[in-house]
Amino acid sequence: MMRTLVEWIVGERMPADTGAMGFVFERPMPGWAWFLVVIAAIAIGVWSYRRLSGSTNRTTRAMRGFLASVRASVLVLAALLISGPSVRFERMRVERDRVEMLVDRSRSLAIEDAPAQGGARTSRDAQLSSLLAAARPTLEEVARAKDLDYVGFAAGAFSLATEASGPVLGEPTGERTDLDGAIRQALARAAGRPVSAIVVYSDGRSATPVSPDTLRMLERDSVPVFTVALGADERVGDAAIVSATVPPRAFVRDRVPVEVRVDRGGIAGKLEVRLVDMATGGELARREVPQVDGVSGEQSVVLDGSFDAAGARTWRVELVSERADLVRENDARESSVEFIDRALRVLYVEGTSRWEYRYLKNLLLREKDVDSSIMLLSADRDFAQEGNMPIARLPRTKEEFAKYDLFILGDVPSGFFSPEQLAVIRGEVGERGAGLLWIAGERSTPASWDGTALADLFPFRPPLALETRAGLSMMKPTDAATRLGLLRLSDDDDGWPDVFTDDALSWPRLRYMQSLPRSKLKPTAEVLAEAEGSGAAAEEPSAAIARMRFGAGEVVFVATDEIWRWRYGQGERYPERFWVPIVRLLARESIVQDDARAVLTASPARVAPGDSVMLSLRIADEETARQSPQVVPVEIRAADGTPVARVDLPRDGGEATAAFPTERAGAYEAVAEDPAFGRVSAAFEVVRQDDELRRGDTDHAALADLARRTGGRTLDAASFATLPSLLPQRARETDESISRTLWDTPFALALLLVLLGIEWTGRRMLRLV
């Protein structure tokens, strides 16, 4: 009733959510002051009417007393209005605090290492769903007092849709995890609202650890972090195939090297890599992965396979371990290689009939997959040049040289070739991809080639004349040779026979070896084998075999001509295993571009997101270049063939080059199509260094440390029910009471006028005015 009266007085209906009503003053006075006001008002009223003249009968005295009380009331009312009376309707708004629920949605949650019933293993994502379902009553209790904000996170944070049963998780697809950034974004999402706590569901893996700045921010705002660890507590380990490199084309019956980079990922014990033909299911090769520096780090394993028929083959490299691997997705890689059924063609030019010439010539003649033209310069006019493609003179034109996949130049004086012939050989190697093999000699190679068109095709800097190593030399292959599948003279894992390191044997030692210090090599050259001396006076090791890319082709320099000595008591086994793989390696590059009017390359073939891949299109001939557009469009396609980008390559003559900046991880193919040169493509891969599946182990210690440093706690399925009692109360109450003044209302004015009117009327009745 009173509320209704007051609302009528102020002329406004108050909102329904307002509470109790009270009266306040803008200029409040203490109680004793009001007591004095009332006494003074009464005194003034009595004094005002006490001394007035007139009738003194009882009625008159009563009337004067009434008028004195009215005047006192007027004075009290005036004092009341001066103090600024207002009515206040209480209304308090409670701003509920919130709990940020951070849920890991990175790819590592697909790993099946979480404990399940019966000792089985399930995925971390399935464990997460089970924990959220079990925690539903607890979370509903929390939600009655606080707001729950479900946030998924991987590389960044994002809102999760919610249903009556809880958050909608979806598939874990995040490429990386950034827990530090997720916490920062969760705090930013609060936008000034009070945060009670952060609950983190995660396996602890994060590319970026929680920074000191973030910890200080949590400590400043007194926000505890409660963590729920997913996955196995102990380290399980995960081996992975990082990359598998296979030549795109090879000759039939060629021993094709497959370089596999393996990350043991903490896996101890026996770990093998095997090469499988996808069409037949047959195993082509198998090798054990060595353990280096304990059980961590990457190792390179080289397998080799072959096929005896033309056509494309798909090979698969697989990891084989004694125990189940953590992430099966990274245990295999597939690659394709096309086999060409034709003999590789070799032109071998030698200066004199030295011993190396005699045995290498016979080896080439025995190889049924090799067609050779062999020319000995010191032979008599009547000498019949050898080879199953015999020639009476050296090739002179580009067309004649183009028949060969590989040029072998022995101890030949450069003056035997005309400048035009040397220019053609240089172009065949640099542009067509033909191979060039130099075999050093005491007379002409490499000394006589200084200043010629082929001087740049040596893997070391001029001057080209090299000293001869003193004493005997032992050859030792390097990791680069192993990676290329070269110098595997035995079937052992290391491929190098023990007899070649036995100081008691003399036949493995080479009496002639040119000294090629590593400091003399060009920056792009690599050493395939080193020459080492023996005894107290032995020289420092030098390069015995060096390899270098030159344009589209490859060059190998062998600093000795005494490989024939390895026949001692062994037959042709060691020389054959030495020379044949080198010959096939150098010839293989020519068939990669065989019959192609254009070649598209992507370099490097493996980059990290954010890096650029250089796309280069090389057009083989002038006619094709004339018909090609000035700007060649290249389409970038994902692994499923979906176009993702386009790059325009401006052409300068027969070359077109442009850079493509990468963004997302994955396998891609660059494709250029034009009627002038047909369809050409090049593959490349974008791989994150912090790939979620490269290191799949959990990091529960990091979660526990985060909880400890922020005043939180690590919870599991059993202890999660205690969360409501652990959450601090951070709700804020805001006074939104409504105040309305009474002293300026029409009712206050009317009341004052009524009192004044009553006094005036009484005075008239008493004839005092």
mmCIF file with all atom_site columns, N, CA and C in Angstrom, residues 90 127 145 191 213 233 252 304 348 364 380 385 389 394 404 458 498 505 539 616 630 646 651 679 690 698 727:
data_model
loop_
_atom_site.group_PDB
_atom_site.id
_atom_site.type_symbol
_atom_site.label_atom_id
_atom_site.label_alt_id
_atom_site.label_comp_id
_atom_site.label_asym_id
_atom_site.label_entity_id
_atom_site.label_seq_id
_atom_site.pdbx_PDB_ins_code
_atom_site.Cartn_x
_atom_site.Cartn_y
_atom_site.Cartn_z
_atom_site.occupancy
_atom_site.B_iso_or_equiv
_atom_site.pdbx_formal_charge
_atom_site.auth_seq_id
_atom_site.auth_comp_id
_atom_site.auth_asym_id
_atom_site.auth_atom_id
_atom_site.pdbx_PDB_model_num
ATOM 1  N N  . GLU A 1 90  ? 15.465 -0.103  -3.708  1.00 0.00 ? 90  GLU A N  1
ATOM 2  C CA . GLU A 1 90  ? 16.699 -0.888  -3.785  1.00 0.00 ? 90  GLU A CA 1
ATOM 3  C C  . GLU A 1 90  ? 16.670 -1.874  -4.969  1.00 0.00 ? 90  GLU A C  1
ATOM 4  N N  . GLN A 1 127 ? 38.877 -40.289 -24.254 1.00 0.00 ? 127 GLN A N  1
ATOM 5  C CA . GLN A 1 127 ? 39.027 -40.083 -22.817 1.00 0.00 ? 127 GLN A CA 1
ATOM 6  C C  . GLN A 1 127 ? 38.446 -38.730 -22.404 1.00 0.00 ? 127 GLN A C  1
ATOM 7  N N  . ALA A 1 145 ? 25.900 -21.321 -10.123 1.00 0.00 ? 145 ALA A N  1
ATOM 8  C CA . ALA A 1 145 ? 26.427 -20.115 -9.484  1.00 0.00 ? 145 ALA A CA 1
ATOM 9  C C  . ALA A 1 145 ? 27.358 -19.317 -10.387 1.00 0.00 ? 145 ALA A C  1
ATOM 10 N N  . ALA A 1 191 ? 36.629 -9.913  -21.041 1.00 0.00 ? 191 ALA A N  1
ATOM 11 C CA . ALA A 1 191 ? 36.344 -8.496  -21.310 1.00 0.00 ? 191 ALA A CA 1
ATOM 12 C C  . ALA A 1 191 ? 35.975 -7.741  -20.041 1.00 0.00 ? 191 ALA A C  1
ATOM 13 N N  . ASP A 1 213 ? 55.108 -13.909 -18.567 1.00 0.00 ? 213 ASP A N  1
ATOM 14 C CA . ASP A 1 213 ? 54.144 -12.811 -18.626 1.00 0.00 ? 213 ASP A CA 1
ATOM 15 C C  . ASP A 1 213 ? 52.731 -13.306 -18.367 1.00 0.00 ? 213 ASP A C  1
ATOM 16 N N  . ASP A 1 233 ? 50.311 -41.309 -18.533 1.00 0.00 ? 233 ASP A N  1
ATOM 17 C CA . ASP A 1 233 ? 51.197 -40.597 -17.616 1.00 0.00 ? 233 ASP A CA 1
ATOM 18 C C  . ASP A 1 233 ? 52.657 -40.801 -17.984 1.00 0.00 ? 233 ASP A C  1
ATOM 19 N N  . VAL A 1 252 ? 64.937 -49.636 -65.905 1.00 0.00 ? 252 VAL A N  1
ATOM 20 C CA . VAL A 1 252 ? 64.546 -50.979 -65.511 1.00 0.00 ? 252 VAL A CA 1
ATOM 21 C C  . VAL A 1 252 ? 65.771 -51.717 -64.975 1.00 0.00 ? 252 VAL A C  1
ATOM 22 N N  . ASP A 1 304 ? 67.083 -49.836 -51.061 1.00 0.00 ? 304 ASP A N  1
ATOM 23 C CA . ASP A 1 304 ? 67.068 -49.794 -52.524 1.00 0.00 ? 304 ASP A CA 1
ATOM 24 C C  . ASP A 1 304 ? 66.179 -50.903 -53.054 1.00 0.00 ? 304 ASP A C  1
ATOM 25 N N  . TYR A 1 348 ? 82.316 -43.007 -73.442 1.00 0.00 ? 348 TYR A N  1
ATOM 26 C CA . TYR A 1 348 ? 83.518 -43.074 -72.618 1.00 0.00 ? 348 TYR A CA 1
ATOM 27 C C  . TYR A 1 348 ? 84.713 -42.717 -73.486 1.00 0.00 ? 348 TYR A C  1
ATOM 28 N N  . LEU A 1 364 ? 81.546 -52.076 -68.673 1.00 0.00 ? 364 LEU A N  1
ATOM 29 C CA . LEU A 1 364 ? 80.457 -51.470 -69.446 1.00 0.00 ? 364 LEU A CA 1
ATOM 30 C C  . LEU A 1 364 ? 79.961 -52.414 -70.535 1.00 0.00 ? 364 LEU A C  1
ATOM 31 N N  . ASP A 1 380 ? 95.842 -46.860 -82.472 1.00 0.00 ? 380 ASP A N  1
ATOM 32 C CA . ASP A 1 380 ? 96.268 -46.712 -83.860 1.00 0.00 ? 380 ASP A CA 1
ATOM 33 C C  . ASP A 1 380 ? 95.056 -46.472 -84.745 1.00 0.00 ? 380 ASP A C  1
ATOM 34 N N  . GLN A 1 385 ? 87.490 -49.228 -82.455 1.00 0.00 ? 385 GLN A N  1
ATOM 35 C CA . GLN A 1 385 ? 86.984 -48.692 -81.177 1.00 0.00 ? 385 GLN A CA 1
ATOM 36 C C  . GLN A 1 385 ? 85.898 -49.618 -80.641 1.00 0.00 ? 385 GLN A C  1
ATOM 37 N N  . MET A 1 389 ? 77.946 -49.630 -79.236 1.00 0.00 ? 389 MET A N  1
ATOM 38 C CA . MET A 1 389 ? 77.559 -48.529 -80.122 1.00 0.00 ? 389 MET A CA 1
ATOM 39 C C  . MET A 1 389 ? 78.858 -47.895 -80.620 1.00 0.00 ? 389 MET A C  1
ATOM 40 N N  . LEU A 1 394 ? 84.593 -38.723 -82.565 1.00 0.00 ? 394 LEU A N  1
ATOM 41 C CA . LEU A 1 394 ? 83.785 -38.136 -81.506 1.00 0.00 ? 394 LEU A CA 1
ATOM 42 C C  . LEU A 1 394 ? 82.567 -37.418 -82.091 1.00 0.00 ? 394 LEU A C  1
ATOM 43 N N  . TYR A 1 404 ? 73.400 -39.597 -75.683 1.00 0.00 ? 404 TYR A N  1
ATOM 44 C CA . TYR A 1 404 ? 74.026 -40.201 -74.508 1.00 0.00 ? 404 TYR A CA 1
ATOM 45 C C  . TYR A 1 404 ? 73.448 -39.629 -73.210 1.00 0.00 ? 404 TYR A C  1
ATOM 46 N N  . PHE A 1 458 ? 83.945 -29.028 -62.731 1.00 0.00 ? 458 PHE A N  1
ATOM 47 C CA . PHE A 1 458 ? 84.671 -29.745 -61.684 1.00 0.00 ? 458 PHE A CA 1
ATOM 48 C C  . PHE A 1 458 ? 84.125 -29.287 -60.338 1.00 0.00 ? 458 PHE A C  1
ATOM 49 N N  . ASP A 1 498 ? 84.994 -55.046 -44.251 1.00 0.00 ? 498 ASP A N  1
ATOM 50 C CA . ASP A 1 498 ? 86.015 -54.870 -43.227 1.00 0.00 ? 498 ASP A CA 1
ATOM 51 C C  . ASP A 1 498 ? 87.423 -54.919 -43.805 1.00 0.00 ? 498 ASP A C  1
ATOM 52 N N  . LEU A 1 505 ? 96.468 -55.706 -44.905 1.00 0.00 ? 505 LEU A N  1
ATOM 53 C CA . LEU A 1 505 ? 96.300 -56.036 -46.317 1.00 0.00 ? 505 LEU A CA 1
ATOM 54 C C  . LEU A 1 505 ? 96.820 -54.884 -47.167 1.00 0.00 ? 505 LEU A C  1
ATOM 55 N N  . GLU A 1 539 ? 99.065 -38.103 -44.526 1.00 0.00 ? 539 GLU A N  1
ATOM 56 C CA . GLU A 1 539 ? 98.493 -36.775 -44.750 1.00 0.00 ? 539 GLU A CA 1
ATOM 57 C C  . GLU A 1 539 ? 97.093 -36.699 -44.155 1.00 0.00 ? 539 GLU A C  1
ATOM 58 N N  . SER A 1 616 ? 60.414 -23.196 -60.742 1.00 0.00 ? 616 SER A N  1
ATOM 59 C CA . SER A 1 616 ? 61.196 -22.877 -61.943 1.00 0.00 ? 616 SER A CA 1
ATOM 60 C C  . SER A 1 616 ? 60.749 -23.763 -63.088 1.00 0.00 ? 616 SER A C  1
ATOM 61 N N  . GLN A 1 630 ? 54.144 -15.657 -72.455 1.00 0.00 ? 630 GLN A N  1
ATOM 62 C CA . GLN A 1 630 ? 55.163 -14.874 -71.768 1.00 0.00 ? 630 GLN A CA 1
ATOM 63 C C  . GLN A 1 630 ? 55.060 -15.018 -70.253 1.00 0.00 ? 630 GLN A C  1
ATOM 64 N N  . ARG A 1 646 ? 47.339 -19.987 -57.208 1.00 0.00 ? 646 ARG A N  1
ATOM 65 C CA . ARG A 1 646 ? 47.873 -19.865 -58.564 1.00 0.00 ? 646 ARG A CA 1
ATOM 66 C C  . ARG A 1 646 ? 49.069 -18.914 -58.520 1.00 0.00 ? 646 ARG A C  1
ATOM 67 N N  . ARG A 1 651 ? 58.252 -15.314 -67.929 1.00 0.00 ? 651 ARG A N  1
ATOM 68 C CA . ARG A 1 651 ? 59.275 -16.050 -68.677 1.00 0.00 ? 651 ARG A CA 1
ATOM 69 C C  . ARG A 1 651 ? 60.337 -15.112 -69.226 1.00 0.00 ? 651 ARG A C  1
ATOM 70 N N  . ARG A 1 679 ? 51.749 -30.996 -70.119 1.00 0.00 ? 679 ARG A N  1
ATOM 71 C CA . ARG A 1 679 ? 51.545 -30.896 -68.670 1.00 0.00 ? 679 ARG A CA 1
ATOM 72 C C  . ARG A 1 679 ? 52.833 -31.280 -67.942 1.00 0.00 ? 679 ARG A C  1
ATOM 73 N N  . ASP A 1 690 ? 57.002 -28.243 -35.570 1.00 0.00 ? 690 ASP A N  1
ATOM 74 C CA . ASP A 1 690 ? 56.366 -28.663 -34.318 1.00 0.00 ? 690 ASP A CA 1
ATOM 75 C C  . ASP A 1 690 ? 55.094 -29.452 -34.613 1.00 0.00 ? 690 ASP A C  1
ATOM 76 N N  . THR A 1 698 ? 52.793 -37.106 -24.034 1.00 0.00 ? 698 THR A N  1
ATOM 77 C CA . THR A 1 698 ? 52.134 -36.116 -23.179 1.00 0.00 ? 698 THR A CA 1
ATOM 78 C C  . THR A 1 698 ? 53.172 -35.347 -22.351 1.00 0.00 ? 698 THR A C  1
ATOM 79 N N  . LEU A 1 727 ? 36.623 -23.476 -6.216  1.00 0.00 ? 727 LEU A N  1
ATOM 80 C CA . LEU A 1 727 ? 36.530 -22.267 -7.027  1.00 0.00 ? 727 LEU A CA 1
ATOM 81 C C  . LEU A 1 727 ? 36.327 -21.042 -6.146  1.00 0.00 ? 727 LEU A C  1
#
